[in-house]
Short mmCIF file of C-alpha atoms in Angstrom, two decimals:
data_model
loop_
_atom_site.label_atom_id
_atom_site.label_comp_id
_atom_site.label_asym_id
_atom_site.label_seq_id
_atom_site.Cartn_x
_atom_site.Cartn_y
_atom_site.Cartn_z
CA MET A 1 0.01 0.01 0.06
CA GLU A 2 1.14 3.44 -0.71
CA LEU A 3 2.11 5.74 2.10
CA HIS A 4 -0.40 8.40 0.90
CA LEU A 5 -3.28 5.92 1.20
CA LYS A 6 -2.10 4.69 4.63
CA LYS A 7 -2.22 8.25 5.98
CA ARG A 8 -5.70 8.82 4.65
CA ILE A 9 -7.06 5.61 6.28
CA LEU A 10 -5.33 6.34 9.65
CA GLY A 11 -6.97 9.91 9.52
CA ALA A 12 -10.36 8.60 8.81
CA TRP A 13 -10.01 5.93 11.54
CA LEU A 14 -9.10 8.62 14.17
CA THR A 15 -11.81 10.87 13.03
CA VAL A 16 -14.48 8.13 13.36
CA THR A 17 -13.04 7.16 16.77
CA ALA A 18 -13.26 10.78 18.04
CA ILE A 19 -16.80 11.19 16.88
CA LEU A 20 -17.76 7.87 18.55
CA VAL A 21 -16.29 9.06 21.85
CA VAL A 22 -17.47 12.65 21.85
CA ALA A 23 -20.93 12.39 20.17
CA PRO A 24 -22.64 10.56 23.11
CA ILE A 25 -21.20 13.12 25.63
CA VAL A 26 -22.48 16.10 23.56
CA LEU A 27 -25.84 14.61 22.62
CA ASP A 28 -26.53 13.18 26.12
CA GLY A 29 -26.94 16.64 27.66
CA SER A 30 -26.38 15.37 31.22
CA ARG A 31 -23.17 17.55 31.61
CA THR A 32 -24.92 20.87 30.80
CA HIS A 33 -26.16 21.31 34.44
CA ILE A 34 -23.02 20.56 36.40
CA LEU A 35 -22.42 23.46 38.80
CA LEU A 36 -18.90 24.29 39.87
CA GLU A 37 -18.30 24.83 43.53
CA SER A 38 -17.01 28.38 44.50
CA ASP A 39 -15.55 29.87 47.49
CA ALA A 40 -16.57 33.44 46.50
CA PRO A 41 -18.46 35.37 49.19
CA ALA A 42 -22.04 36.39 48.68
CA MET A 43 -22.83 39.62 46.87
CA PRO A 44 -22.99 42.44 49.41
CA ASP A 45 -26.06 44.61 49.79
CA THR A 46 -26.04 47.73 47.61
CA GLU A 47 -25.99 51.17 49.10
CA ARG A 48 -28.98 53.39 48.70
CA TRP A 49 -27.02 55.74 46.35
CA ALA A 50 -26.26 52.86 44.04
CA THR A 51 -29.78 51.82 43.27
CA GLU A 52 -31.61 52.70 40.07
CA GLU A 53 -34.48 54.49 41.79
CA TYR A 54 -31.95 56.73 43.53
CA GLU A 55 -30.21 57.43 40.29
CA ARG A 56 -33.66 58.34 38.60
CA GLN A 57 -34.40 60.72 41.48
CA VAL A 58 -30.89 62.33 40.97
CA ARG A 59 -31.65 62.71 37.27
CA LYS A 60 -35.00 64.39 38.07
CA ASP A 61 -33.35 66.75 40.55
CA VAL A 62 -30.57 67.66 37.96
CA GLU A 63 -33.30 68.25 35.25
CA ALA A 64 -35.27 70.47 37.80
CA LEU A 65 -32.08 72.47 38.40
CA ALA A 66 -31.25 72.80 34.68
CA SER A 67 -34.82 73.97 33.86
CA GLY A 68 -34.75 76.63 36.74
CA GLU A 69 -37.58 75.06 38.69
CA ALA A 70 -35.43 74.33 41.79
CA THR A 71 -33.49 77.64 41.75
CA ALA A 72 -35.22 78.97 44.91
CA ASP A 73 -34.60 75.58 46.78
CA VAL A 74 -30.75 75.88 46.31
CA ALA A 75 -30.42 79.75 46.44
CA MET A 76 -27.54 80.85 48.76
CA PRO A 77 -28.80 82.73 51.98
CA ALA A 78 -28.04 86.41 51.88
CA VAL A 79 -24.89 87.34 53.61
CA ASP A 80 -24.37 91.06 54.43
CA VAL A 81 -21.13 92.93 53.66
CA VAL A 82 -19.52 93.67 57.02
CA ASP A 83 -18.09 97.02 57.83
CA ARG A 84 -17.13 96.29 61.35
CA ASP A 85 -16.22 93.21 63.55
CA GLU A 86 -19.01 91.26 64.98
CA PRO A 87 -19.10 91.29 68.83
CA PRO A 88 -17.80 88.35 70.68
CA VAL A 89 -20.29 85.73 71.82
CA PRO A 90 -21.37 86.24 75.40
CA GLY A 91 -20.11 83.59 77.75
CA VAL A 92 -17.61 82.15 75.30
CA PRO A 93 -13.86 83.00 75.92
CA ALA A 94 -11.83 84.02 72.95
CA ASP A 95 -9.46 81.08 73.25
CA GLN A 96 -12.30 78.52 73.34
CA THR A 97 -15.40 77.48 71.26
CA LYS A 98 -18.88 76.38 72.13
CA LEU A 99 -22.00 75.06 70.42
CA ASP A 100 -24.87 77.41 69.72
CA GLN A 101 -28.54 76.47 70.26
CA ASP A 102 -28.66 74.65 66.93
CA LYS A 103 -25.55 72.57 68.07
CA ILE A 104 -23.32 74.29 65.48
CA PRO A 105 -19.89 75.32 66.78
CA TYR A 106 -19.12 78.96 66.76
CA ALA A 107 -16.47 79.62 64.15
CA TRP A 108 -15.06 82.92 62.89
CA THR A 109 -13.98 84.09 59.43
CA LEU A 110 -12.42 87.25 57.95
CA GLN A 111 -13.87 89.07 55.07
CA VAL A 112 -10.86 90.55 53.36
CA GLY A 113 -12.33 91.79 50.07
CA ALA A 114 -15.31 92.16 47.78
CA PHE A 115 -14.74 92.30 43.96
CA GLY A 116 -17.00 93.23 41.14
CA GLN A 117 -14.86 90.96 38.77
CA ARG A 118 -14.74 87.37 39.83
CA GLU A 119 -11.26 86.83 38.24
CA ASN A 120 -9.76 89.45 40.55
CA ALA A 121 -11.38 87.66 43.52
CA TYR A 122 -10.05 84.33 42.58
CA ARG A 123 -6.57 85.81 41.92
CA PHE A 124 -6.56 87.42 45.41
CA ARG A 125 -7.69 84.18 46.95
CA ASP A 126 -4.88 82.21 45.27
CA LEU A 127 -2.45 84.86 46.43
CA LEU A 128 -3.64 84.36 50.04
CA ARG A 129 -3.50 80.65 49.72
CA HIS A 130 0.01 80.92 48.33
CA ASP A 131 0.90 82.81 51.52
CA GLY A 132 -0.42 80.03 53.73
CA TYR A 133 -3.92 81.37 54.58
CA LYS A 134 -7.12 79.30 54.34
CA ALA A 135 -8.82 81.54 51.88
CA TYR A 136 -12.10 80.96 50.00
CA VAL A 137 -14.62 82.91 47.90
CA GLN A 138 -18.38 83.31 47.81
CA GLU A 139 -20.13 84.65 44.70
CA PHE A 140 -23.31 86.53 44.95
CA GLN A 141 -25.08 86.66 41.61
CA GLN A 142 -27.83 89.07 42.38
CA GLU A 143 -25.22 91.59 43.67
CA LYS A 144 -22.74 90.68 40.98
CA ILE A 145 -20.06 90.66 43.67
CA THR A 146 -17.55 87.98 44.75
CA ARG A 147 -16.18 88.16 48.31
CA VAL A 148 -12.93 86.84 49.70
CA TYR A 149 -12.67 85.30 53.16
CA VAL A 150 -10.00 83.80 55.25
CA GLY A 151 -10.85 81.10 57.74
CA PRO A 152 -12.85 79.82 59.38
CA GLU A 153 -11.15 79.40 62.78
CA LEU A 154 -12.98 77.71 65.73
CA ARG A 155 -11.44 80.04 68.28
CA ARG A 156 -11.98 83.88 68.02
CA ALA A 157 -8.50 84.48 69.38
CA ASP A 158 -6.93 82.54 66.41
CA ALA A 159 -9.05 84.63 63.96
CA GLU A 160 -8.04 87.91 65.76
CA LYS A 161 -4.39 86.83 65.45
CA ILE A 162 -4.92 86.26 61.61
CA GLN A 163 -6.69 89.62 61.34
CA ARG A 164 -3.72 91.43 62.86
CA GLN A 165 -1.33 89.67 60.50
CA LEU A 166 -3.53 90.47 57.44
CA LYS A 167 -3.96 94.17 58.41
CA GLN A 168 -0.05 94.44 58.15
CA ARG A 169 -0.12 93.49 54.53
CA ASP A 170 -0.02 96.26 51.96
CA ASP A 171 -2.84 94.68 49.70
CA ILE A 172 -5.46 94.43 52.49
CA SER A 173 -6.75 97.69 53.97
CA GLU A 174 -9.61 96.12 56.05
CA ALA A 175 -10.24 92.66 57.40
CA TYR A 176 -13.53 92.40 59.30
CA LEU A 177 -14.32 89.48 61.71
CA ARG A 178 -17.59 87.78 61.47
CA ARG A 179 -19.25 84.51 62.61
CA TYR A 180 -18.92 81.78 60.03
CA LYS A 181 -22.04 79.74 59.26
CA ALA A 182 -21.70 76.88 56.89
CA GLU A 183 -23.94 76.95 53.86
CA SER A 184 -25.14 73.35 54.01
#
């Protein structure tokens, strides 16, 4: 027999044998429902913020803000421009802090500037931060003014010390001490 014919017969025999071994396993279907054992822990409970209904509510809130319906709900409270230091809190020494009737700690901040152009306010804030002060800005859209503050400090004595340091600078003519109240 020729070598070529021998190879063909051997290949056909191997193919038939493989089909005879594999076909019953595939056609039987008994192996399709074998579960593998796993040591993986159970899936944890999802947090409220991760659920679909919370995501839908967030989308509704964002759409309400974008359409202007919720503008009054998120409007920032009016903050007066100060032209003098607020008086100390009665019964609270300057080197300590206490909670008010709403359980909010008394904290103090310094208004160091009010700008008509917000870029100037942010530039001044960055300059103060570069010099090591905790500076922040608040924008007041209705008044078209941006105010720059330094603080807050929990102890009035610390805020007064910063006030004295700021008044020695050439670029700050006035730094008024006022009670800090968080917006949220």
